[in-house]
mmCIF file of C-alpha atoms and ligand atoms in Angstrom:
data_model
loop_
_atom_site.group_PDB
_atom_site.id
_atom_site.type_symbol
_atom_site.label_atom_id
_atom_site.label_comp_id
_atom_site.label_asym_id
_atom_site.label_seq_id
_atom_site.Cartn_x
_atom_site.Cartn_y
_atom_site.Cartn_z
ATOM 1 C CA MET C 175 5.134 78.619 -22.292
ATOM 2 C CA ARG C 176 3.150 75.376 -22.420
ATOM 3 C CA ILE C 177 1.778 74.546 -25.878
ATOM 4 C CA GLU C 178 -1.498 72.577 -26.030
ATOM 5 C CA HIS C 179 -3.864 71.522 -28.789
ATOM 6 C CA THR C 180 -7.613 71.098 -28.948
ATOM 7 C CA THR C 181 -10.320 71.108 -31.598
ATOM 8 C CA VAL C 182 -12.428 73.979 -30.240
ATOM 9 C CA GLY C 183 -11.033 76.613 -27.879
ATOM 10 C CA ILE C 184 -13.786 78.404 -25.974
ATOM 11 C CA VAL C 185 -13.215 81.779 -24.336
ATOM 12 C CA GLY C 186 -15.679 81.946 -21.437
ATOM 13 C CA ALA C 187 -17.056 79.191 -19.223
ATOM 14 C CA GLY C 188 -20.413 80.707 -18.357
ATOM 15 C CA PRO C 189 -23.582 78.914 -19.446
ATOM 16 C CA ALA C 190 -22.938 79.496 -23.197
ATOM 17 C CA GLY C 191 -19.325 78.244 -23.145
ATOM 18 C CA LEU C 192 -20.102 75.258 -20.929
ATOM 19 C CA MET C 193 -23.178 74.208 -22.889
ATOM 20 C CA LEU C 194 -21.180 74.387 -26.112
ATOM 21 C CA SER C 195 -18.391 72.323 -24.606
ATOM 22 C CA HIS C 196 -20.964 69.779 -23.371
ATOM 23 C CA LEU C 197 -22.745 69.501 -26.758
ATOM 24 C CA LEU C 198 -19.413 69.135 -28.563
ATOM 25 C CA ALA C 199 -18.388 66.350 -26.167
ATOM 26 C CA LEU C 200 -21.641 64.520 -26.967
ATOM 27 C CA ALA C 201 -20.603 64.699 -30.630
ATOM 28 C CA GLY C 202 -17.133 63.353 -29.769
ATOM 29 C CA ILE C 203 -15.371 66.703 -30.309
ATOM 30 C CA ALA C 204 -12.682 67.891 -27.903
ATOM 31 C CA SER C 205 -12.760 71.419 -26.489
ATOM 32 C CA VAL C 206 -11.145 73.481 -23.753
ATOM 33 C CA ALA C 207 -13.109 76.306 -22.083
ATOM 34 C CA VAL C 208 -11.155 79.060 -20.306
ATOM 35 C CA ASP C 209 -12.675 81.693 -18.020
ATOM 36 C CA ALA C 210 -11.045 84.564 -16.167
ATOM 37 C CA ARG C 211 -13.411 84.118 -13.222
ATOM 38 C CA THR C 212 -13.424 81.393 -10.578
ATOM 39 C CA ARG C 213 -16.306 78.955 -10.488
ATOM 40 C CA SER C 214 -17.655 80.532 -7.305
ATOM 41 C CA GLU C 215 -17.524 84.056 -8.769
ATOM 42 C CA ILE C 216 -19.725 82.942 -11.661
ATOM 43 C CA GLU C 217 -22.001 80.962 -9.376
ATOM 44 C CA ASN C 218 -22.598 83.947 -7.131
ATOM 45 C CA THR C 219 -23.508 86.459 -9.820
ATOM 46 C CA HIS C 220 -27.306 86.747 -9.803
ATOM 47 C CA ARG C 221 -28.904 86.805 -13.220
ATOM 48 C CA ALA C 222 -32.376 86.269 -14.635
ATOM 49 C CA GLY C 223 -34.346 83.183 -13.795
ATOM 50 C CA ILE C 224 -36.683 82.273 -16.637
ATOM 51 C CA LEU C 225 -36.063 79.435 -19.087
ATOM 52 C CA GLU C 226 -37.984 79.054 -22.304
ATOM 53 C CA HIS C 227 -39.534 75.753 -23.205
ATOM 54 C CA ASP C 228 -36.700 74.870 -25.675
ATOM 55 C CA SER C 229 -33.984 75.814 -23.170
ATOM 56 C CA VAL C 230 -35.443 73.357 -20.654
ATOM 57 C CA ARG C 231 -35.654 70.717 -23.354
ATOM 58 C CA LEU C 232 -32.021 71.249 -24.274
ATOM 59 C CA LEU C 233 -30.907 70.829 -20.629
ATOM 60 C CA VAL C 234 -32.965 67.692 -20.151
ATOM 61 C CA ASP C 235 -32.389 66.053 -23.557
ATOM 62 C CA SER C 236 -28.630 66.605 -23.481
ATOM 63 C CA GLY C 237 -28.418 65.017 -20.032
ATOM 64 C CA VAL C 238 -27.240 68.135 -18.200
ATOM 65 C CA SER C 239 -30.015 68.386 -15.693
ATOM 66 C CA ASP C 240 -33.215 66.885 -14.540
ATOM 67 C CA ARG C 241 -32.952 69.150 -11.485
ATOM 68 C CA VAL C 242 -34.675 71.816 -13.585
ATOM 69 C CA LEU C 243 -37.754 69.572 -13.682
ATOM 70 C CA ARG C 244 -37.593 68.679 -9.988
ATOM 71 C CA GLU C 245 -36.666 72.033 -8.495
ATOM 72 C CA GLY C 246 -37.687 74.497 -11.199
ATOM 73 C CA HIS C 247 -41.237 75.790 -11.252
ATOM 74 C CA GLU C 248 -43.329 75.565 -14.358
ATOM 75 C CA HIS C 249 -45.079 78.851 -15.111
ATOM 76 C CA ARG C 250 -48.062 78.636 -17.390
ATOM 77 C CA GLY C 251 -48.545 82.376 -17.672
ATOM 78 C CA ILE C 252 -47.595 85.830 -16.403
ATOM 79 C CA ARG C 253 -49.574 88.774 -15.085
ATOM 80 C CA LEU C 254 -49.414 92.167 -16.738
ATOM 81 C CA ARG C 255 -50.423 94.739 -14.163
ATOM 82 C CA PHE C 256 -51.497 98.239 -15.137
ATOM 83 C CA ASP C 257 -54.156 100.700 -14.013
ATOM 84 C CA GLY C 258 -53.994 98.843 -10.698
ATOM 85 C CA ALA C 259 -55.331 95.495 -11.996
ATOM 86 C CA ASP C 260 -53.844 92.173 -13.173
ATOM 87 C CA HIS C 261 -54.361 90.772 -16.664
ATOM 88 C CA ARG C 262 -53.237 87.187 -17.124
ATOM 89 C CA ILE C 263 -51.434 86.044 -20.258
ATOM 90 C CA ASP C 264 -52.145 82.315 -20.417
ATOM 91 C CA PHE C 265 -49.148 80.723 -22.159
ATOM 92 C CA GLN C 266 -50.620 77.249 -22.307
ATOM 93 C CA ARG C 267 -53.840 78.314 -23.948
ATOM 94 C CA LEU C 268 -52.247 80.864 -26.274
ATOM 95 C CA ALA C 269 -48.954 79.209 -27.232
ATOM 96 C CA GLY C 270 -49.220 75.636 -25.920
ATOM 97 C CA ALA C 271 -46.008 76.192 -23.931
ATOM 98 C CA SER C 272 -44.723 77.099 -20.472
ATOM 99 C CA THR C 273 -41.617 78.718 -19.066
ATOM 100 C CA TRP C 274 -39.620 77.451 -16.083
ATOM 101 C CA LEU C 275 -38.454 79.540 -13.193
ATOM 102 C CA TYR C 276 -34.928 78.217 -12.668
ATOM 103 C CA PRO C 277 -32.105 80.687 -11.973
ATOM 104 C CA GLN C 278 -29.197 81.104 -14.359
ATOM 105 C CA THR C 279 -26.822 80.346 -11.474
ATOM 106 C CA ALA C 280 -28.449 76.897 -11.170
ATOM 107 C CA VAL C 281 -28.101 76.320 -14.940
ATOM 108 C CA PHE C 282 -24.434 77.226 -14.642
ATOM 109 C CA ALA C 283 -23.892 74.912 -11.640
ATOM 110 C CA ASP C 284 -25.610 71.999 -13.421
ATOM 111 C CA LEU C 285 -23.441 72.534 -16.502
ATOM 112 C CA ALA C 286 -20.217 72.861 -14.495
ATOM 113 C CA ASP C 287 -21.087 69.645 -12.585
ATOM 114 C CA ALA C 288 -21.897 67.815 -15.830
ATOM 115 C CA ARG C 289 -18.598 68.903 -17.404
ATOM 116 C CA ALA C 290 -16.665 67.800 -14.294
ATOM 117 C CA ARG C 291 -18.535 64.457 -14.201
ATOM 118 C CA ASP C 292 -17.807 63.799 -17.895
ATOM 119 C CA GLY C 293 -14.124 64.753 -17.691
ATOM 120 C CA GLY C 294 -14.623 68.039 -19.585
ATOM 121 C CA ASP C 295 -11.652 70.396 -19.783
ATOM 122 C CA VAL C 296 -12.694 73.669 -18.128
ATOM 123 C CA ARG C 297 -10.089 76.098 -16.779
ATOM 124 C CA PHE C 298 -11.518 78.637 -14.380
ATOM 125 C CA ASP C 299 -9.385 81.450 -12.983
ATOM 126 C CA GLY C 300 -7.371 81.756 -16.218
ATOM 127 C CA ARG C 301 -5.941 85.265 -16.439
ATOM 128 C CA ASP C 302 -4.471 87.465 -19.202
ATOM 129 C CA THR C 303 -6.497 85.782 -21.913
ATOM 130 C CA ALA C 304 -5.717 86.768 -25.503
ATOM 131 C CA VAL C 305 -6.717 85.386 -28.901
ATOM 132 C CA ASP C 306 -4.627 85.529 -32.051
ATOM 133 C CA ARG C 307 -4.280 84.278 -35.662
ATOM 134 C CA LEU C 308 -8.061 84.270 -36.106
ATOM 135 C CA THR C 309 -7.974 84.210 -39.894
ATOM 136 C CA GLY C 310 -5.351 81.457 -40.148
ATOM 137 C CA ASP C 311 -5.893 77.677 -40.033
ATOM 138 C CA GLU C 312 -4.877 77.418 -36.395
ATOM 139 C CA PRO C 313 -6.195 80.217 -34.185
ATOM 140 C CA VAL C 314 -4.692 80.410 -30.689
ATOM 141 C CA LEU C 315 -5.919 81.197 -27.212
ATOM 142 C CA ARG C 316 -3.261 82.321 -24.724
ATOM 143 C CA PHE C 317 -3.794 82.568 -20.989
ATOM 144 C CA THR C 318 -2.121 82.195 -17.624
ATOM 145 C CA ASP C 319 -3.696 79.299 -15.767
ATOM 146 C CA ALA C 320 -4.728 79.143 -12.088
ATOM 147 C CA ASP C 321 -1.200 77.896 -11.172
ATOM 148 C CA GLY C 322 0.436 80.872 -12.890
ATOM 149 C CA ILE C 323 1.649 78.859 -15.897
ATOM 150 C CA GLU C 324 1.437 80.550 -19.292
ATOM 151 C CA ALA C 325 -0.308 78.411 -21.886
ATOM 152 C CA GLU C 326 -0.897 78.638 -25.616
ATOM 153 C CA LEU C 327 -3.845 76.630 -26.791
ATOM 154 C CA ARG C 328 -3.788 75.929 -30.535
ATOM 155 C CA CYS C 329 -7.207 75.136 -31.989
ATOM 156 C CA ASP C 330 -9.060 74.366 -35.192
ATOM 157 C CA TYR C 331 -11.802 76.798 -34.192
ATOM 158 C CA LEU C 332 -12.230 79.455 -31.520
ATOM 159 C CA VAL C 333 -15.486 80.521 -29.893
ATOM 160 C CA GLY C 334 -15.932 83.829 -28.069
ATOM 161 C CA ALA C 335 -18.500 83.147 -25.356
ATOM 162 C CA ASP C 336 -16.963 85.703 -23.025
ATOM 163 C CA GLY C 337 -19.928 87.953 -22.347
ATOM 164 C CA SER C 338 -20.716 91.575 -23.065
ATOM 165 C CA ARG C 339 -17.474 92.821 -21.528
ATOM 166 C CA GLY C 340 -15.284 90.107 -23.019
ATOM 167 C CA LEU C 341 -12.316 90.517 -25.322
ATOM 168 C CA CYS C 342 -13.355 88.456 -28.356
ATOM 169 C CA ARG C 343 -15.790 90.714 -30.131
ATOM 170 C CA ALA C 344 -13.299 93.591 -30.050
ATOM 171 C CA GLN C 345 -10.806 91.427 -31.981
ATOM 172 C CA VAL C 346 -12.888 91.694 -35.124
ATOM 173 C CA PRO C 347 -11.405 94.632 -37.092
ATOM 174 C CA ALA C 348 -13.846 97.545 -37.395
ATOM 175 C CA GLU C 349 -14.058 97.239 -41.178
ATOM 176 C CA HIS C 350 -15.264 93.637 -40.821
ATOM 177 C CA ARG C 351 -18.150 94.218 -38.424
ATOM 178 C CA THR C 352 -21.181 96.355 -37.732
ATOM 179 C CA GLN C 353 -22.337 97.148 -34.205
ATOM 180 C CA TYR C 354 -25.965 98.036 -33.495
ATOM 181 C CA PHE C 355 -26.834 99.719 -30.171
ATOM 182 C CA ARG C 356 -29.736 101.118 -28.265
ATOM 183 C CA GLU C 357 -29.310 102.856 -24.890
ATOM 184 C CA TYR C 358 -32.249 103.335 -22.513
ATOM 185 C CA PRO C 359 -32.803 106.198 -20.082
ATOM 186 C CA PHE C 360 -33.353 103.797 -17.164
ATOM 187 C CA ALA C 361 -31.970 100.748 -15.367
ATOM 188 C CA TRP C 362 -33.303 98.092 -12.972
ATOM 189 C CA PHE C 363 -32.729 97.990 -9.263
ATOM 190 C CA GLY C 364 -32.692 94.249 -8.503
ATOM 191 C CA PHE C 365 -32.893 92.677 -5.060
ATOM 192 C CA LEU C 366 -33.254 89.328 -3.341
ATOM 193 C CA ALA C 367 -35.525 89.256 -0.315
ATOM 194 C CA ALA C 368 -36.156 86.704 2.413
ATOM 195 C CA ALA C 369 -39.919 86.785 2.024
ATOM 196 C CA PRO C 370 -42.782 84.468 1.156
ATOM 197 C CA VAL C 371 -44.152 84.222 -2.395
ATOM 198 C CA SER C 372 -46.531 87.110 -3.171
ATOM 199 C CA ALA C 373 -48.251 85.713 -6.273
ATOM 200 C CA PRO C 374 -48.292 82.358 -8.098
ATOM 201 C CA GLU C 375 -46.881 83.848 -11.333
ATOM 202 C CA LEU C 376 -44.532 86.681 -12.278
ATOM 203 C CA ILE C 377 -46.050 90.154 -12.238
ATOM 204 C CA TYR C 378 -44.843 92.722 -14.783
ATOM 205 C CA ALA C 379 -46.280 96.022 -13.563
ATOM 206 C CA ARG C 380 -46.487 99.385 -15.240
ATOM 207 C CA SER C 381 -47.446 102.352 -13.088
ATOM 208 C CA GLU C 382 -47.149 106.110 -13.253
ATOM 209 C CA HIS C 383 -44.183 105.723 -10.857
ATOM 210 C CA GLY C 384 -42.365 103.335 -13.196
ATOM 211 C CA PHE C 385 -42.005 99.603 -13.861
ATOM 212 C CA ALA C 386 -41.802 96.843 -11.228
ATOM 213 C CA LEU C 387 -41.319 93.075 -11.561
ATOM 214 C CA VAL C 388 -42.200 90.531 -8.904
ATOM 215 C CA SER C 389 -40.334 87.301 -9.569
ATOM 216 C CA GLN C 390 -39.466 84.390 -7.316
ATOM 217 C CA ARG C 391 -36.671 82.040 -6.326
ATOM 218 C CA THR C 392 -37.914 79.646 -3.635
ATOM 219 C CA GLU C 393 -40.716 79.427 -1.053
ATOM 220 C CA THR C 394 -38.686 81.696 1.204
ATOM 221 C CA VAL C 395 -36.542 83.849 -1.116
ATOM 222 C CA GLN C 396 -37.922 86.186 -3.784
ATOM 223 C CA ARG C 397 -36.348 88.139 -6.617
ATOM 224 C CA MET C 398 -37.741 91.547 -7.545
ATOM 225 C CA TYR C 399 -36.831 94.563 -9.630
ATOM 226 C CA PHE C 400 -37.964 98.131 -10.098
ATOM 227 C CA GLN C 401 -37.110 100.698 -12.722
ATOM 228 C CA CYS C 402 -34.531 103.198 -11.477
ATOM 229 C CA ASP C 403 -32.264 105.888 -12.799
ATOM 230 C CA PRO C 404 -29.082 104.449 -14.435
ATOM 231 C CA GLY C 405 -27.067 106.486 -11.926
ATOM 232 C CA ALA C 406 -28.924 105.049 -8.876
ATOM 233 C CA ARG C 407 -26.677 103.928 -5.998
ATOM 234 C CA VAL C 408 -27.398 100.874 -3.891
ATOM 235 C CA GLU C 409 -26.436 102.709 -0.691
ATOM 236 C CA ASP C 410 -29.212 105.269 -1.223
ATOM 237 C CA TRP C 411 -31.875 102.587 -1.039
ATOM 238 C CA SER C 412 -32.692 101.322 2.438
ATOM 239 C CA ASP C 413 -34.907 98.249 2.776
ATOM 240 C CA GLU C 414 -37.845 100.440 3.875
ATOM 241 C CA ARG C 415 -37.454 102.757 0.924
ATOM 242 C CA ILE C 416 -37.347 99.801 -1.488
ATOM 243 C CA TRP C 417 -40.528 98.212 -0.126
ATOM 244 C CA GLU C 418 -42.304 101.544 -0.130
ATOM 245 C CA GLU C 419 -41.379 102.090 -3.781
ATOM 246 C CA MET C 420 -42.451 98.563 -4.775
ATOM 247 C CA ARG C 421 -45.820 98.983 -3.005
ATOM 248 C CA ARG C 422 -46.411 102.326 -4.711
ATOM 249 C CA ARG C 423 -45.849 100.728 -8.125
ATOM 250 C CA LEU C 424 -47.988 97.670 -7.390
ATOM 251 C CA ALA C 425 -50.862 99.508 -5.698
ATOM 252 C CA GLY C 426 -54.375 98.836 -6.977
ATOM 253 C CA GLY C 427 -57.958 98.435 -6.039
ATOM 254 C CA ASP C 428 -57.823 94.626 -6.137
ATOM 255 C CA GLY C 429 -56.295 94.182 -2.705
ATOM 256 C CA PHE C 430 -52.976 92.759 -3.971
ATOM 257 C CA GLU C 431 -50.473 92.618 -1.121
ATOM 258 C CA LEU C 432 -46.746 92.444 -1.626
ATOM 259 C CA ARG C 433 -45.117 90.287 1.061
ATOM 260 C CA ALA C 434 -41.936 91.868 2.375
ATOM 261 C CA GLY C 435 -38.931 90.700 4.401
ATOM 262 C CA PRO C 436 -35.243 91.442 4.956
ATOM 263 C CA ILE C 437 -33.342 92.265 1.751
ATOM 264 C CA LEU C 438 -30.347 89.996 1.153
ATOM 265 C CA GLU C 439 -28.702 91.574 -1.874
ATOM 266 C CA LYS C 440 -29.104 94.726 -4.011
ATOM 267 C CA THR C 441 -27.718 95.589 -7.485
ATOM 268 C CA VAL C 442 -28.286 98.150 -10.228
ATOM 269 C CA LEU C 443 -28.519 96.509 -13.677
ATOM 270 C CA PRO C 444 -27.709 98.632 -16.717
ATOM 271 C CA PHE C 445 -29.931 98.423 -19.792
ATOM 272 C CA ARG C 446 -28.706 98.126 -23.292
ATOM 273 C CA SER C 447 -29.535 96.462 -26.610
ATOM 274 C CA PHE C 448 -26.541 95.466 -28.712
ATOM 275 C CA VAL C 449 -25.745 93.214 -31.686
ATOM 276 C CA GLN C 450 -22.449 92.768 -33.492
ATOM 277 C CA GLU C 451 -22.638 91.312 -36.988
ATOM 278 C CA PRO C 452 -21.473 89.022 -38.452
ATOM 279 C CA LEU C 453 -21.017 86.410 -35.718
ATOM 280 C CA ARG C 454 -17.980 84.967 -37.479
ATOM 281 C CA TYR C 455 -14.544 86.332 -38.249
ATOM 282 C CA GLY C 456 -12.171 83.821 -39.848
ATOM 283 C CA ARG C 457 -12.167 80.820 -37.511
ATOM 284 C CA MET C 458 -13.620 82.705 -34.537
ATOM 285 C CA LEU C 459 -17.353 82.591 -33.787
ATOM 286 C CA LEU C 460 -19.214 84.704 -31.245
ATOM 287 C CA ALA C 461 -22.021 83.317 -29.078
ATOM 288 C CA GLY C 462 -24.314 84.628 -26.340
ATOM 289 C CA ASP C 463 -23.706 88.019 -24.728
ATOM 290 C CA ALA C 464 -20.355 88.313 -26.519
ATOM 291 C CA ALA C 465 -22.365 88.812 -29.708
ATOM 292 C CA HIS C 466 -25.541 90.456 -28.440
ATOM 293 C CA THR C 467 -27.109 91.939 -25.334
ATOM 294 C CA VAL C 468 -30.781 92.451 -24.558
ATOM 295 C CA PRO C 469 -32.376 94.441 -21.744
ATOM 296 C CA PRO C 470 -33.630 92.040 -19.048
ATOM 297 C CA THR C 471 -37.374 92.604 -19.567
ATOM 298 C CA GLY C 472 -38.592 89.228 -20.814
ATOM 299 C CA ALA C 473 -35.450 87.352 -19.662
ATOM 300 C CA LYS C 474 -34.172 86.503 -23.129
ATOM 301 C CA GLY C 475 -30.380 86.719 -22.512
ATOM 302 C CA LEU C 476 -29.630 83.172 -21.341
ATOM 303 C CA ASN C 477 -32.219 81.651 -23.653
ATOM 304 C CA LEU C 478 -30.618 83.336 -26.655
ATOM 305 C CA ALA C 479 -27.163 82.178 -25.598
ATOM 306 C CA LEU C 480 -28.374 78.573 -25.356
ATOM 307 C CA ALA C 481 -30.082 78.835 -28.753
ATOM 308 C CA ASP C 482 -26.832 80.175 -30.278
ATOM 309 C CA VAL C 483 -24.670 77.349 -28.997
ATOM 310 C CA ARG C 484 -27.158 74.716 -30.012
ATOM 311 C CA VAL C 485 -26.883 75.913 -33.630
ATOM 312 C CA LEU C 486 -23.134 76.425 -33.289
ATOM 313 C CA ALA C 487 -22.467 72.900 -31.948
ATOM 314 C CA GLU C 488 -24.227 71.405 -34.931
ATOM 315 C CA ILE C 489 -22.325 73.605 -37.405
ATOM 316 C CA LEU C 490 -18.950 72.961 -35.740
ATOM 317 C CA GLU C 491 -19.648 69.248 -35.842
ATOM 318 C CA ARG C 492 -20.168 69.458 -39.603
ATOM 319 C CA ALA C 493 -17.018 71.537 -40.078
ATOM 320 C CA VAL C 494 -14.916 69.130 -37.988
ATOM 321 C CA ARG C 495 -16.246 66.021 -39.746
ATOM 322 C CA GLN C 496 -15.708 67.531 -43.203
ATOM 323 C CA ARG C 497 -12.326 69.030 -42.210
ATOM 324 C CA ASP C 498 -13.519 72.209 -43.854
ATOM 325 C CA PRO C 499 -14.653 75.518 -42.332
ATOM 326 C CA GLY C 500 -17.307 75.982 -45.067
ATOM 327 C CA PRO C 501 -20.295 75.095 -42.820
ATOM 328 C CA LEU C 502 -19.399 78.058 -40.559
ATOM 329 C CA ASP C 503 -21.009 80.329 -43.156
ATOM 330 C CA ASP C 504 -24.409 79.097 -41.979
ATOM 331 C CA TYR C 505 -23.953 80.254 -38.392
ATOM 332 C CA THR C 506 -24.550 83.991 -38.704
ATOM 333 C CA PRO C 507 -27.841 83.866 -40.636
ATOM 334 C CA ARG C 508 -29.265 81.028 -38.569
ATOM 335 C CA ALA C 509 -28.405 82.524 -35.199
ATOM 336 C CA LEU C 510 -29.357 86.082 -36.178
ATOM 337 C CA ALA C 511 -32.852 85.050 -37.243
ATOM 338 C CA ARG C 512 -33.627 84.395 -33.593
ATOM 339 C CA VAL C 513 -31.446 87.168 -32.190
ATOM 340 C CA TRP C 514 -33.368 89.939 -33.957
ATOM 341 C CA LYS C 515 -36.744 88.515 -32.989
ATOM 342 C CA ALA C 516 -35.553 88.522 -29.386
ATOM 343 C CA GLN C 517 -34.088 92.016 -29.774
ATOM 344 C CA HIS C 518 -37.442 93.272 -30.907
ATOM 345 C CA PHE C 519 -39.318 91.375 -28.183
ATOM 346 C CA SER C 520 -37.072 92.677 -25.389
ATOM 347 C CA TYR C 521 -37.214 96.232 -26.734
ATOM 348 C CA TRP C 522 -40.986 96.045 -27.106
ATOM 349 C CA MET C 523 -41.620 94.669 -23.587
ATOM 350 C CA THR C 524 -39.193 97.246 -22.209
ATOM 351 C CA THR C 525 -40.645 100.304 -23.899
ATOM 352 C CA MET C 526 -44.241 99.203 -23.311
ATOM 353 C CA LEU C 527 -43.776 98.671 -19.580
ATOM 354 C CA HIS C 528 -41.333 101.391 -18.502
ATOM 355 C CA ARG C 529 -41.859 105.043 -17.864
ATOM 356 C CA ASP C 530 -39.681 107.305 -19.992
ATOM 357 C CA GLU C 531 -39.130 110.591 -18.193
ATOM 358 C CA ARG C 532 -38.274 112.232 -21.512
ATOM 359 C CA GLY C 533 -41.683 111.400 -22.947
ATOM 360 C CA ASP C 534 -44.841 113.365 -22.300
ATOM 361 C CA GLY C 535 -48.415 112.583 -21.309
ATOM 362 C CA PHE C 536 -49.123 111.400 -24.834
ATOM 363 C CA ASP C 537 -46.526 108.609 -24.564
ATOM 364 C CA GLU C 538 -47.835 107.561 -21.169
ATOM 365 C CA ARG C 539 -51.430 107.323 -22.371
ATOM 366 C CA ARG C 540 -50.406 105.658 -25.622
ATOM 367 C CA ARG C 541 -48.510 102.889 -23.793
ATOM 368 C CA LEU C 542 -51.500 102.189 -21.577
ATOM 369 C CA GLY C 543 -53.538 101.951 -24.764
ATOM 370 C CA GLU C 544 -51.020 99.472 -26.133
ATOM 371 C CA LEU C 545 -51.241 97.282 -23.020
ATOM 372 C CA ALA C 546 -55.038 97.436 -23.053
ATOM 373 C CA GLY C 547 -54.952 96.391 -26.712
ATOM 374 C CA ILE C 548 -52.663 93.433 -26.017
ATOM 375 C CA VAL C 549 -54.728 91.989 -23.187
ATOM 376 C CA ALA C 550 -58.043 92.533 -24.976
ATOM 377 C CA SER C 551 -56.941 90.875 -28.199
ATOM 378 C CA GLU C 552 -56.484 87.137 -28.590
ATOM 379 C CA ALA C 553 -53.926 87.822 -31.330
ATOM 380 C CA GLY C 554 -52.088 90.440 -29.261
ATOM 381 C CA ALA C 555 -51.899 88.210 -26.183
ATOM 382 C CA ARG C 556 -50.761 85.275 -28.318
ATOM 383 C CA TYR C 557 -47.966 87.348 -29.849
ATOM 384 C CA LEU C 558 -46.687 88.097 -26.355
ATOM 385 C CA ALA C 559 -47.088 84.466 -25.212
ATOM 386 C CA GLU C 560 -45.215 83.103 -28.241
ATOM 387 C CA GLY C 561 -42.349 85.539 -27.794
ATOM 388 C CA TYR C 562 -42.097 85.014 -24.051
ATOM 389 C CA THR C 563 -42.099 81.211 -24.177
ATOM 390 C CA GLY C 564 -39.670 81.282 -27.132
ATOM 391 C CA TRP C 565 -40.014 80.637 -30.815
ATOM 392 C CA PRO C 566 -39.257 77.132 -32.088
ATOM 393 C CA ALA C 567 -35.543 76.547 -32.854
ATOM 394 C CA ALA C 568 -34.411 77.728 -36.283
ATOM 395 C CA VAL C 569 -34.801 75.037 -38.933
ATOM 396 C CA PRO C 570 -31.447 73.960 -40.432
ATOM 397 C CA VAL C 571 -30.798 75.488 -43.874
HETATM 398 C C1 LIG N 278 -35.744 86.924 -12.659
HETATM 399 O O1 LIG N 278 -36.426 86.112 -12.008
HETATM 400 O O2 LIG N 278 -34.602 87.227 -12.311
HETATM 401 C C2 LIG N 278 -36.300 87.556 -13.890
HETATM 402 C C3 LIG N 278 -37.555 87.145 -14.341
HETATM 403 C C4 LIG N 278 -38.083 87.743 -15.467
HETATM 404 C C5 LIG N 278 -37.400 88.744 -16.134
HETATM 405 C C6 LIG N 278 -36.150 89.146 -15.689
HETATM 406 C C7 LIG N 278 -35.597 88.555 -14.551
HETATM 407 O O3 LIG N 278 -37.957 89.333 -17.215
#
């Protein structure tokens, strides 16, 4: 077994792990990020595509990407569609901010390129990962690297950025953590289509047939979703059936026309809200989906992960400089302040816009009343705009 040393061992080299490794490098702190997947596996997993204002700023200011400004699309609002008509939420007017349409896969590729350019130590395709000695002074990360060599990485600190199905969060003994869950009685059917853009901004639609979301990728490729049963199977949905369902949910008297084309990829996305607290156990810290999951309505997942690692990089820098893990105590309260706001926002957008088969006519009518209240009220619309574009980063304590 090969023994190695680093300051921060990072389990997971998705956007959270790579951004952390990048921010630490800017502060002169060594790290090694290990991921069980290959770079191309991560790059080809489609995820959400909306970046908050602060996420874009982090990418640009830390020198990861100006591609987001060149190739991303600034969105100054969204459309809420219900009762067959669009209602615009104007982010600029209400919150003085925009979001950027820039897919998570592009964020990942920019980060992986930046790490490679700067000589960052990232090990993709590392199997049999395990973590150990979390409460000691030198936690370890063991794995078998891409060449089949077993390695033990000894660290000052370990970060679990290994996603919602990763191993790190399960290493916290049950008596030292609390897990909060919410399951939903629906999922999203997501697809990529070779079609022209249907509308200048994203459309979040509620209809009696269920939710639909019209998002975008490029001039010629679009990303869309519709609410489906969690047990839905991709093979039961032909292209024609998908377009028919989308049209049914987007129908209205305003002449809106969805522009269709061949479907390139189809997936069913499960829905779940989850938080594990605290985010620290000994010298291990959890970040991103490893610590919390949100349903995709509102696209908060990646933005939350980036906000976590921004706080974490600063706290780790203090701990490393002081040669004392004391500053780690600040991580959980600072990160959770944003996490629970985003949990509420994602839950609220989800329940307001989806149809719950278990509910009755009262719930249906009540949710339409809620939407009508939001779009008619300056305060209601501003609340949505502030949440969607992201709250300002937590102030250091
Ligand atoms: C996407 O473009 O993939 C997307 C956009 C907004 C969401 C979720 C996903 O709320």
